[in-house]
Amino acid sequence: MSFLKKSLALMCVLFLAKPVFAIEEDGYDLWLRYRPLDSHSGSKLAQHAQAIVYAAEPSQTVNAAVAELRRGVGGMSGRTPATVRKLRDGALVLATPASMPALKDLNLPMVELGTEGYLLRGVRLQGHRVTLIAANSDVGLLYGAFAWLRLARTGADLATLTTQSTPKVKLRMLNHWDNLDRTVERGYAGESIWDWWSLPDIRDPRYVDYARANASLGINGTVLTNVNSKAEVLTPAWIAKTAAVADILRPYGIKVYLTARFSAPLELKEASTADPLDPAVAAWWKSKANEIYKAIPDFGGFLVKANSEGQPGPQDYGRNHADGANMLARAVAPHNGVVLWRAFVYSPESREDRAKQAFNEFKPLDGRFDSNVVIQVKNGAIDFQPREPFHPLFGAMPKTALGLELQITKEYLGFATHLAYLGTMYEELLKADTRLRDVGPTVAEIVDGSFHHTSSTAMAGVANIGSSRMWSGSHFDQANWYVFGRMAWDPRATARDVAREWVAQTFSAKPVVVDAVTEMMMTSREAVVNYMTPLGLHHLMDTGHHYGPGPWVDNLQRADWNPVYYHKADRNGVGFDRGPGGSNAVAQYAPAWSRVFSDPHTTPDEYLLWFHHLPWDYSMRSGKTLWQEVIAHYDAGVLSVADSQARWVKLKPSIDPLRHADVAARLAVQLREAQWWRDACIAYFQSVSGLPLPNGVRPPPLTLDQYKARRFSFAPGRG
Ligand code: GCV
């Protein structure tokens, strides 16, 4: 063979060996990519979806389900199924008892499915072998269609399919912290997705994709506006804009909600007070609710932040949270609306440990809220820190509907630049045993209502969605939206399973990719805890933007806004004493936990400095001193990011170049910033402890003053 021929042959081999990615992916398609399967899998898939059958006149929701199935099957197999009315072999059949009376011959467990559940099963129906997607409602069919596509994408055997699922939580909601000027408080994904200026006339097609993505997870409600939003959102112009969004989301089973500023009647100059017990105020809210429901008949209701961080509330008039919540609840009750009233409260005047205040205010009100009020409680008692013990209100209000609020956007876990998969954090919380009995209930059993037999159940996630092309600011942050939705549907889902299915749909279903990326995700949150706030430390971030370390900050107007309030580090030790000799926050937990948390020797290491102030030479379970252990955790956090970075490099041949490069760039930033957190915190704690660094520990490269001098006027996410 001539040299030229040999070179050409070699080039051909190299070209063929290199994976060819059909398109550069920018992340817009999320986990709903439906890229072509290999030809064998593609034709197997097509065999099970030779046509889509719906036997009755389709609603908008059924049309959405059919369109998704056509898009998905077409994308994955190259063959887009026709939509027909009559049964045929190999069809995918969408059926409710109303659309197909013959369903009853199959003796399916339809009652178990409730109003939103679905069932997927290969059956013989009137002589035809078909795959059935059955539900009691159109939205159940839509959820079933998405579930079937998910299973197809993740390699399930469609021939032997038999599965059913019902959501365990009734309200599965996103909370947008989006302002009316399109800034997003704690948003790291660009401007608000809601283009308020152009609504209601211009309806961005992206809203439909937003609805599809949420429906694919079973999310059925969205609060469009920030809990700190202006009262203006309740004026006619905004109601019209909200109605336009509601029209787009409705076919996907998603209701819209708005935030209600408690002082709205006063601020809009339509009342002389906002006192909830004043009949004129109650009448104002009633008429406002009527006005909204006229425009949006299925409006979900209001989310309220009251008497918290400067927001107005019933306490401004000497009333309590129940007075305020019930007054609003009565305005929406005739329309089946709900009031989600947040328990995230801490007072500017109180000198009580901030971690205790919500419990102190809400626990005495147990049983005093109307049935359409849900008290929305953050996962922990401070504020979405990388790790917090579960909020003591879970289990403490048996006569009240308690909803769970999680943060999907990563205000305290590295914004959209750090890779931190929150599935493990959510799972840790949901599985936490409240120990009200010898064993259980878990937080999940409180939240899904199974323990206290509550019917109004809710899980809300503070959205990480913006107008960024990749929606959540980074590819991996899409996984946090995804896992929130999957766990709101089923709080017992595991972080690992959800990660695996997300990776398979988002990057590739090849085991080498799924295994490696899942591993990166599963270790990522613990890495962040370690390089930011190990061993129960919390609230060490810098001021305002909350970007980067600021353990030295001690000059903010309110004591409980300062990191020094939380770590209390000095020459003698570190940590917040919440035991019986300290703030006694431990007493807010069930006695079994209270005992465990009262003693540093029984407190789990991960909560040690949350509950105890301990000397630097305190002897840890590992045999190290506390000082050595703190440093070891900081180092472990940095190392873990480096490991993930190395794993990602190896995946280069299996991931499309655009997304691979973007993630690689972010991991490089994360490694640099993990190092920065580690160095700055060690420099600070060393300055207060006066201790030498243990042998072999690398000293921070800069002086403490140099870390303190860093300023970030450009950091995103301020409200
Ligand atoms: C929407 C924290 C955040 C605020 C947020 C608040 C809340 O304090 O930093 O941006 O305000 O929580 O949950 O209300």
XYZ file of C-alpha atoms and ligand atoms in Angstrom:
733
model
C 0.000 0.000 0.000
C 1.368 3.413 -0.895
C 2.113 5.890 1.858
C -0.825 8.039 0.700
C -3.227 5.108 0.756
C -1.980 4.067 4.192
C -2.468 7.568 5.516
C -5.972 7.752 4.086
C -6.848 4.374 5.591
C -5.522 5.499 8.974
C -7.494 8.724 8.780
C -10.632 6.725 7.982
C -10.063 4.458 10.974
C -9.487 7.428 13.259
C -12.537 9.207 11.917
C -14.762 6.178 12.382
C -13.400 5.478 15.858
C -14.271 8.971 17.011
C -17.883 9.214 18.145
C -19.929 11.442 15.916
C -22.379 13.650 17.715
C -25.262 14.513 15.436
C -25.681 18.009 16.834
C -23.899 20.205 19.265
C -26.112 20.146 22.315
C -26.779 23.323 24.242
C -28.939 21.796 26.963
C -32.201 23.389 25.880
C -33.908 20.015 25.473
C -33.248 19.078 29.089
C -33.941 15.398 29.807
C -36.515 15.330 27.004
C -33.925 14.996 24.239
C -35.270 11.936 22.431
C -32.094 11.531 20.363
C -31.964 8.501 17.998
C -31.379 5.129 19.660
C -29.173 2.551 17.943
C -31.069 0.903 15.096
C -31.868 -2.297 17.022
C -33.307 -0.460 20.052
C -35.008 2.066 17.793
C -36.890 -0.580 15.834
C -37.818 -2.432 19.032
C -39.242 0.797 20.369
C -41.171 1.440 17.182
C -42.731 -2.034 17.398
C -44.415 -1.003 20.642
C -45.636 2.292 19.262
C -46.796 1.512 15.757
C -49.707 3.876 16.258
C -51.166 5.925 19.058
C -54.758 5.187 19.853
C -57.128 7.469 21.666
C -60.711 6.459 21.158
C -62.585 9.664 22.025
C -62.465 13.369 21.254
C -59.111 14.488 22.691
C -58.777 17.334 25.143
C -55.845 19.773 25.072
C -54.173 17.593 27.685
C -54.593 14.405 25.667
C -53.308 16.277 22.627
C -50.235 17.232 24.637
C -49.712 13.583 25.630
C -50.086 12.397 22.032
C -47.767 15.113 20.730
C -45.125 14.146 23.271
C -45.360 10.470 22.367
C -45.049 11.283 18.665
C -42.118 13.561 19.291
C -40.419 11.017 21.554
C -40.983 7.909 19.465
C -40.188 9.787 16.271
C -36.985 11.184 17.715
C -35.762 7.922 19.185
C -36.813 5.499 16.443
C -37.049 7.667 13.359
C -40.671 6.534 12.892
C -43.369 8.913 14.065
C -46.520 6.947 14.863
C -49.856 7.966 13.408
C -52.710 8.871 15.721
C -55.796 6.745 15.165
C -59.106 5.973 16.849
C -59.279 2.212 16.293
C -57.323 -0.418 18.144
C -54.607 -2.267 16.269
C -51.732 -4.575 17.183
C -48.579 -2.897 18.416
C -50.364 0.327 19.311
C -49.819 2.531 22.316
C -53.298 3.016 23.706
C -54.216 5.985 25.879
C -57.366 5.174 27.794
C -59.487 6.433 30.643
C -62.610 4.579 31.749
C -64.621 7.319 30.045
C -62.765 7.271 26.730
C -62.679 3.458 26.513
C -65.414 1.588 28.391
C -63.780 -1.739 27.361
C -61.100 -0.998 29.974
C -63.333 -2.477 32.656
C -63.009 -5.939 31.058
C -59.347 -5.907 32.043
C -60.024 -5.622 35.772
C -57.307 -3.040 36.237
C -56.686 -1.455 39.657
C -58.052 1.881 38.475
C -59.190 2.987 41.931
C -55.627 2.816 43.220
C -54.549 5.295 40.544
C -56.603 8.132 42.009
C -56.992 11.258 39.910
C -53.404 11.726 38.779
C -51.861 8.239 38.714
C -51.240 6.069 35.678
C -50.707 2.468 34.740
C -48.528 1.093 31.930
C -49.057 -2.454 30.846
C -48.837 -4.729 27.826
C -52.343 -6.235 27.425
C -54.618 -7.958 24.968
C -57.474 -5.555 24.398
C -60.403 -6.632 22.238
C -58.172 -9.144 20.494
C -55.222 -6.774 19.951
C -51.812 -6.890 21.633
C -51.205 -3.310 22.724
C -49.378 -1.253 25.328
C -51.862 0.453 27.550
C -51.385 3.818 29.203
C -54.399 3.980 31.482
C -55.508 6.635 33.957
C -58.649 8.072 35.463
C -57.983 11.539 34.073
C -56.388 13.195 31.098
C -53.535 14.500 33.193
C -52.920 10.958 34.414
C -52.560 9.975 30.736
C -50.087 12.792 30.200
C -48.011 11.649 33.187
C -48.251 8.082 31.883
C -47.035 9.151 28.439
C -44.001 10.858 29.965
C -43.327 7.825 32.160
C -43.455 5.478 29.169
C -41.003 7.691 27.275
C -38.712 7.820 30.308
C -38.713 4.040 30.533
C -38.069 3.741 26.806
C -35.157 6.163 27.071
C -33.608 4.455 30.073
C -33.592 0.997 28.521
C -36.603 -0.697 30.169
C -37.967 -3.805 28.465
C -41.085 -2.448 26.836
C -42.343 -5.928 25.987
C -42.845 -6.959 29.594
C -43.804 -3.593 30.951
C -46.172 -3.552 33.878
C -45.991 -0.640 36.236
C -48.222 1.881 37.949
C -47.604 5.025 39.913
C -49.546 7.656 41.837
C -48.154 10.841 43.332
C -47.740 10.722 47.101
C -47.920 14.493 47.567
C -50.857 16.553 46.392
C -49.284 19.934 45.592
C -45.955 19.547 43.807
C -44.861 23.053 43.170
C -42.150 25.308 41.946
C -41.680 28.615 43.710
C -40.112 31.198 41.443
C -38.336 34.001 43.232
C -38.842 36.112 40.119
C -39.373 39.825 40.459
C -41.644 41.906 38.293
C -38.636 43.597 36.651
C -37.352 40.158 35.571
C -34.504 40.003 38.058
C -34.477 36.747 39.974
C -33.635 36.686 43.653
C -31.019 33.959 44.126
C -31.305 33.215 40.426
C -28.197 32.096 38.573
C -29.740 31.314 35.201
C -30.226 34.727 33.686
C -33.342 36.858 33.698
C -36.738 35.551 34.717
C -38.327 33.216 32.237
C -41.499 35.326 32.571
C -41.276 38.160 30.128
C -43.778 40.300 31.957
C -43.295 43.195 29.580
C -44.481 41.295 26.514
C -47.194 39.276 28.257
C -50.117 38.769 27.829
C -49.931 39.406 24.068
C -46.698 37.655 23.249
C -46.516 34.089 24.424
C -42.974 32.799 24.211
C -43.002 29.166 22.953
C -40.539 28.502 25.721
C -43.446 28.572 28.178
C -44.765 25.426 26.520
C -41.403 23.704 26.906
C -41.360 24.799 30.543
C -44.767 23.169 30.947
C -43.641 19.974 29.213
C -40.571 19.676 31.406
C -42.580 20.172 34.580
C -45.358 17.834 33.516
C -42.764 15.178 32.725
C -41.956 15.232 36.451
C -45.513 15.576 37.681
C -45.114 19.155 38.927
C -48.638 20.528 39.101
C -48.291 24.066 40.424
C -46.042 27.056 40.020
C -45.821 30.295 41.960
C -44.768 32.778 39.327
C -43.484 35.554 41.574
C -40.987 36.131 44.356
C -42.131 35.938 47.964
C -40.577 39.397 48.257
C -42.513 40.747 45.260
C -44.332 44.015 45.137
C -48.076 44.334 45.717
C -48.420 45.450 42.099
C -48.631 41.817 41.017
C -52.232 41.868 42.227
C -53.294 44.694 39.906
C -55.448 44.073 36.795
C -52.535 44.341 34.342
C -50.597 41.627 36.114
C -53.630 39.443 36.574
C -54.074 39.514 32.788
C -50.425 38.516 32.304
C -50.782 35.733 34.843
C -53.949 34.530 33.099
C -52.027 34.210 29.835
C -49.402 32.042 31.511
C -52.142 29.997 33.189
C -53.738 29.317 29.789
C -50.463 27.930 28.484
C -49.735 25.774 31.514
C -53.280 24.451 32.031
C -53.166 21.645 29.422
C -50.109 20.311 31.239
C -51.930 20.030 34.552
C -50.100 23.006 36.075
C -51.934 25.631 38.105
C -50.520 29.078 38.653
C -50.211 30.769 42.034
C -49.077 34.255 42.992
C -47.328 35.654 45.991
C -49.472 37.990 48.057
C -47.836 40.869 49.848
C -49.706 41.171 53.094
C -49.878 44.949 52.957
C -51.256 44.957 49.379
C -54.613 46.627 50.175
C -52.767 49.416 51.933
C -49.996 49.788 49.377
C -52.359 49.802 46.458
C -54.184 52.560 48.329
C -57.445 50.653 48.400
C -57.719 50.345 52.187
C -56.486 52.294 55.164
C -54.999 49.266 56.922
C -53.952 45.674 56.248
C -55.131 44.415 59.649
C -56.448 40.908 58.953
C -59.236 41.271 61.488
C -60.571 44.458 59.926
C -63.697 43.526 57.903
C -62.790 46.010 55.171
C -59.453 44.255 54.667
C -61.065 40.815 54.511
C -63.596 42.210 52.019
C -60.768 43.648 49.892
C -59.046 40.265 49.679
C -62.331 38.517 48.897
C -63.025 40.855 46.035
C -59.417 40.558 44.829
C -59.732 36.779 44.871
C -62.995 36.985 42.918
C -61.313 39.212 40.344
C -58.428 36.758 39.939
C -60.678 33.709 39.684
C -62.771 35.438 37.063
C -59.649 35.649 34.893
C -58.154 32.323 36.000
C -60.882 29.903 37.124
C -58.368 27.300 38.305
C -55.986 29.750 40.004
C -54.112 27.818 42.707
C -53.948 30.436 45.440
C -51.436 32.566 47.321
C -47.975 32.016 48.750
C -47.160 34.420 51.577
C -43.997 35.509 53.336
C -45.200 37.492 56.313
C -43.335 39.095 59.187
C -40.060 37.803 57.904
C -36.986 39.728 56.814
C -38.856 43.024 56.743
C -41.963 41.788 54.943
C -45.289 43.044 56.313
C -47.607 40.663 58.129
C -50.360 40.255 60.690
C -47.998 40.875 63.599
C -47.747 44.498 62.454
C -51.301 44.765 63.823
C -50.807 42.635 66.914
C -52.328 39.572 65.197
C -50.772 36.170 64.719
C -49.956 34.017 61.701
C -53.233 32.093 61.958
C -55.232 35.337 61.861
C -53.407 36.384 58.726
C -53.425 33.051 56.930
C -57.069 32.287 57.685
C -58.258 35.664 56.483
C -56.600 35.035 53.097
C -57.712 31.410 53.070
C -61.338 32.488 53.433
C -60.995 34.736 50.408
C -59.900 31.868 48.152
C -61.879 29.041 49.798
C -65.062 29.524 47.719
C -62.910 28.875 44.641
C -61.085 25.872 46.144
C -57.935 27.952 46.451
C -55.106 27.345 48.870
C -52.911 29.608 50.992
C -49.321 28.531 51.441
C -48.067 30.427 54.452
C -44.330 30.304 55.045
C -42.826 29.416 58.406
C -39.515 31.067 57.504
C -39.696 33.733 60.199
C -37.210 35.272 62.560
C -37.593 38.560 64.233
C -35.320 41.605 64.148
C -36.048 42.254 67.828
C -35.765 38.777 69.315
C -32.535 37.748 70.969
C -33.609 34.103 70.828
C -31.485 31.670 68.781
C -32.694 32.176 65.216
C -32.954 28.407 64.781
C -35.692 28.288 67.447
C -37.910 31.125 66.365
C -40.142 29.530 63.724
C -40.956 26.646 66.044
C -41.724 29.041 68.895
C -44.092 31.063 66.746
C -45.880 28.275 64.916
C -46.113 25.322 67.287
C -48.613 27.097 69.607
C -50.835 27.738 66.583
C -51.227 24.043 65.764
C -54.869 23.293 64.951
C -55.753 26.940 64.421
C -55.319 27.135 60.670
C -58.187 26.710 58.208
C -58.235 23.517 56.201
C -57.065 25.250 53.013
C -53.919 26.633 54.656
C -50.623 24.826 54.270
C -47.726 25.965 56.444
C -44.676 25.829 54.208
C -41.577 24.894 56.198
C -37.987 25.018 54.936
C -36.013 21.797 55.270
C -33.978 23.156 58.152
C -34.381 25.811 60.818
C -31.882 28.343 59.465
C -31.874 28.777 55.716
C -31.071 26.162 53.072
C -27.520 25.671 54.298
C -25.401 22.937 52.661
C -26.342 20.763 55.623
C -28.921 21.345 58.339
C -30.676 18.891 60.626
C -34.357 18.533 59.725
C -36.638 21.343 60.864
C -38.098 20.531 64.297
C -41.545 21.643 63.127
C -41.818 18.379 61.152
C -43.814 16.180 63.464
C -44.566 18.959 65.943
C -47.837 20.184 64.408
C -50.073 17.136 64.031
C -53.230 19.191 63.475
C -51.794 21.362 60.721
C -50.993 20.703 57.070
C -47.226 21.153 56.830
C -45.637 21.505 53.412
C -41.938 21.175 52.740
C -39.935 23.934 51.049
C -36.647 22.968 49.426
C -34.280 25.212 47.561
C -33.417 24.015 44.073
C -31.449 27.095 43.166
C -28.081 26.824 44.901
C -27.839 30.034 46.896
C -25.549 28.397 49.428
C -24.051 25.559 47.399
C -21.989 27.348 44.810
C -24.601 28.957 42.545
C -24.770 27.446 39.057
C -21.009 27.105 38.802
C -20.452 24.350 41.357
C -21.623 20.835 40.669
C -23.779 19.873 43.637
C -26.501 17.327 43.077
C -29.161 18.007 45.664
C -30.807 14.585 45.449
C -28.662 13.286 48.287
C -29.544 16.291 50.427
C -33.271 15.878 49.761
C -33.071 12.149 50.449
C -31.181 12.696 53.711
C -33.947 15.024 54.843
C -36.893 12.939 53.667
C -35.479 9.801 55.239
C -34.681 11.540 58.529
C -36.446 9.782 61.375
C -38.285 12.286 63.560
C -38.385 9.648 66.360
C -41.821 10.657 67.546
C -42.228 6.922 68.066
C -39.560 4.278 68.664
C -39.047 4.208 64.941
C -40.429 6.897 62.659
C -42.193 8.641 61.253
C -39.738 9.952 58.725
C -39.980 13.497 57.444
C -41.335 11.977 54.203
C -44.187 10.389 56.144
C -45.064 13.740 57.692
C -44.833 15.542 54.365
C -46.863 13.011 52.382
C -49.558 13.084 55.068
C -49.430 9.343 55.755
C -48.508 9.753 59.409
C -50.947 12.432 60.511
C -53.537 11.525 57.851
C -53.365 14.998 56.361
C -54.981 15.408 52.969
C -53.463 18.807 52.075
C -49.881 17.873 51.351
C -47.311 19.984 49.555
C -43.716 20.079 48.440
C -42.300 23.270 46.986
C -38.938 23.826 45.373
C -37.430 27.286 44.916
C -36.847 27.171 41.172
C -33.459 27.423 39.493
C -34.968 28.266 36.133
C -34.243 31.369 34.111
C -33.972 32.487 30.538
C -30.549 30.878 30.168
C -30.531 28.664 27.095
C -29.819 25.679 29.325
C -32.637 26.757 31.671
C -30.900 26.255 35.016
C -27.616 28.048 34.394
C -25.623 24.825 34.069
C -26.217 21.350 32.708
C -25.923 19.664 36.072
C -28.315 22.087 37.728
C -31.033 20.671 35.509
C -30.666 17.515 37.597
C -31.741 19.443 40.696
C -34.962 20.561 39.045
C -35.432 16.968 37.906
C -34.817 15.330 41.274
C -37.032 17.823 43.050
C -39.904 16.889 40.759
C -39.306 13.157 41.031
C -39.120 13.302 44.832
C -42.192 15.515 45.079
C -44.017 12.790 43.167
C -42.532 10.122 45.393
C -40.652 11.270 48.490
C -39.299 7.745 48.876
C -37.445 7.816 45.553
C -33.704 7.457 46.021
C -31.174 10.025 44.920
C -29.113 7.363 43.167
C -31.978 5.939 41.099
C -33.088 9.394 40.085
C -29.533 10.403 39.184
C -29.152 7.317 37.004
C -32.341 7.942 35.080
C -31.487 11.626 34.660
C -28.008 10.839 33.323
C -29.355 8.218 30.933
C -31.800 10.701 29.470
C -29.613 13.792 29.606
C -26.193 12.541 28.557
C -26.177 8.907 27.493
C -27.643 5.590 28.566
C -24.271 3.842 28.111
C -23.360 2.178 31.427
C -19.897 3.727 31.408
C -21.450 7.209 31.320
C -24.303 6.469 33.709
C -21.976 4.902 36.291
C -19.312 7.593 36.214
C -21.629 10.599 36.103
C -23.859 9.168 38.826
C -20.800 8.750 41.013
C -19.808 12.368 40.410
C -23.300 13.459 41.366
C -23.620 11.256 44.434
C -20.416 12.587 46.010
C -20.906 16.195 44.986
C -23.038 17.625 47.781
C -20.877 16.105 50.504
C -17.879 17.698 48.792
C -19.548 21.103 49.031
C -20.423 20.559 52.695
C -16.805 19.683 53.349
C -15.180 22.608 51.596
C -17.740 25.143 52.822
C -19.313 24.168 56.142
C -18.051 20.852 57.563
C -19.103 19.192 60.827
C -22.270 21.222 61.341
C -20.771 24.664 60.722
C -23.219 26.897 58.885
C -23.827 30.349 57.460
C -20.176 31.110 56.745
C -20.801 32.830 53.425
C -20.041 36.387 52.474
C -22.572 39.165 52.779
C -25.474 40.025 50.476
C -24.699 37.992 47.393
C -23.741 34.984 49.556
C -20.877 34.212 47.189
C -17.688 32.775 48.629
C -16.452 32.516 52.189
C -16.969 35.221 54.818
C -16.576 33.545 58.240
C -15.082 36.784 59.565
C -18.166 38.911 58.818
C -19.351 40.574 62.037
C -20.563 44.004 61.007
C -24.096 43.453 59.749
C -26.974 45.321 61.258
C -28.632 42.225 62.707
C -26.609 39.845 64.870
C -28.194 36.821 63.216
C -27.073 37.874 59.759
C -23.391 37.588 60.737
C -21.389 34.389 60.283
C -19.684 34.987 63.648
C -23.105 34.589 65.304
C -23.258 31.038 63.932
C -19.773 29.670 64.483
C -18.800 31.579 67.639
C -15.169 30.644 67.058
C -12.556 32.003 69.422
C -9.363 30.888 71.066
C -11.205 28.305 73.130
C -13.394 26.619 70.607
C -15.990 26.712 67.878
C -19.681 25.946 67.311
C -23.133 27.061 68.427
C -24.239 25.639 71.760
C -27.837 24.584 71.209
C -27.736 22.040 74.027
C -29.489 22.394 77.413
C -26.714 24.689 78.670
C -26.992 26.845 75.552
C -30.024 27.916 73.542
C -31.632 24.525 74.188
C -32.879 24.260 70.599
C -32.451 20.498 71.074
C -35.613 20.537 73.192
C -37.647 21.312 70.079
C -36.970 17.785 68.822
C -38.636 14.587 70.028
C -37.129 13.413 73.356
C -35.088 10.651 71.700
C -33.328 13.160 69.432
C -33.145 15.783 72.128
C -31.116 13.351 74.251
C -28.835 12.433 71.353
C -28.268 16.043 70.289
C -27.679 17.228 73.875
C -24.458 15.302 74.206
C -21.548 15.932 71.829
C -20.482 12.313 72.222
C -23.771 11.048 70.789
C -24.372 13.831 68.268
C -23.553 12.653 64.734
C -20.350 14.298 63.491
C -22.178 16.039 60.666
C -24.235 18.075 63.166
C -21.600 18.459 65.876
C -20.942 22.191 65.620
C -24.580 22.903 64.836
C -25.461 21.780 68.354
C -22.248 22.233 70.347
C -19.516 24.703 71.101
C -16.430 22.578 71.616
C -12.758 23.151 72.364
C -10.400 22.918 69.424
C -8.672 19.975 71.078
C -11.945 18.066 71.544
C -11.287 14.444 70.746
C -13.254 13.220 67.743
C -14.411 9.661 67.027
C -11.654 9.420 64.430
C -9.004 10.040 67.108
C -8.168 13.450 65.647
C -8.657 16.701 67.506
C -11.520 18.890 66.359
C -9.033 21.317 64.777
C -7.403 18.506 62.796
C -10.783 17.126 61.803
C -12.073 20.479 60.542
C -8.997 20.825 58.350
C -9.229 17.227 57.141
C -12.807 17.863 56.032
C -11.842 21.017 54.160
C -9.118 19.056 52.375
C -11.438 16.142 51.617
C -13.913 18.523 50.001
C -11.298 19.918 47.646
C -9.983 16.449 46.804
C -13.452 15.223 45.978
C -13.902 18.004 43.408
C -10.551 17.098 41.871
C -11.728 13.476 41.620
C -14.892 14.515 39.817
C -12.861 16.635 37.474
C -10.683 13.611 36.615
C -13.746 11.424 36.036
C -15.204 14.035 33.720
C -12.011 14.273 31.663
C -12.209 10.529 31.022
C -15.769 10.877 29.748
C -14.764 13.196 26.938
C -15.198 10.592 24.159
C -18.729 9.804 25.332
C -20.177 13.295 25.774
C -20.936 15.816 23.057
C -18.200 18.450 22.875
C -20.208 21.555 23.746
C -21.632 20.175 26.949
C -18.410 18.425 27.868
C -16.480 21.659 27.570
C -19.026 23.661 29.521
C -19.036 21.218 32.432
C -15.245 21.002 32.353
C -14.982 24.784 32.587
C -17.349 24.873 35.550
C -15.479 22.086 37.341
C -12.301 24.114 36.952
C -14.006 27.098 38.580
C -15.383 24.855 41.298
C -11.978 23.426 42.085
C -10.517 26.910 42.328
C -13.360 28.097 44.535
C -13.340 24.985 46.725
C -9.684 25.711 47.315
C -10.544 29.327 48.095
C -13.216 28.306 50.625
C -10.790 25.892 52.236
C -7.936 28.368 52.372
C -9.952 31.346 53.552
C -11.776 29.377 56.260
C -8.604 27.737 57.530
C -6.830 31.110 57.531
C -9.687 32.610 59.520
C -10.132 29.783 62.024
C -6.391 29.692 62.539
C -6.386 33.414 63.251
C -8.951 32.952 66.027
C -7.745 29.622 67.411
C -4.095 30.621 67.349
C -3.222 27.004 66.598
C -0.454 25.854 64.284
C -1.447 23.874 61.223
C -1.094 20.130 61.729
C 1.960 18.523 60.118
C 1.722 18.138 56.396
C -1.191 20.530 55.979
C -0.691 23.003 53.178
C -0.874 26.575 54.483
C -3.295 28.975 52.788
C -1.341 30.822 50.101
C -2.723 34.270 50.986
C -3.059 36.196 54.203
C -6.417 36.430 55.916
C -6.560 40.126 55.056
C -6.183 39.291 51.396
C -9.152 36.917 51.558
C -11.152 39.510 53.443
C -10.372 42.167 50.874
C -12.044 40.334 47.997
C -15.113 42.101 46.619
C -17.667 40.832 44.112
C -19.922 43.603 43.021
C -20.873 41.537 39.952
C -22.089 38.414 41.781
C -25.547 37.402 40.525
C -28.733 36.595 42.338
C -29.462 39.556 44.558
C -33.124 40.445 44.747
C -36.647 35.392 49.013
C -32.942 33.865 52.409
C -32.520 34.412 51.074
C -33.490 35.474 50.590
C -34.900 34.852 50.547
C -35.247 34.355 51.943
C -36.591 33.686 51.988
O -32.803 34.825 53.384
O -31.229 34.935 51.153
O -33.084 35.889 49.317
O -35.843 35.778 50.104
O -34.281 33.423 52.350
O -36.617 32.464 51.899
O -37.590 34.363 52.083
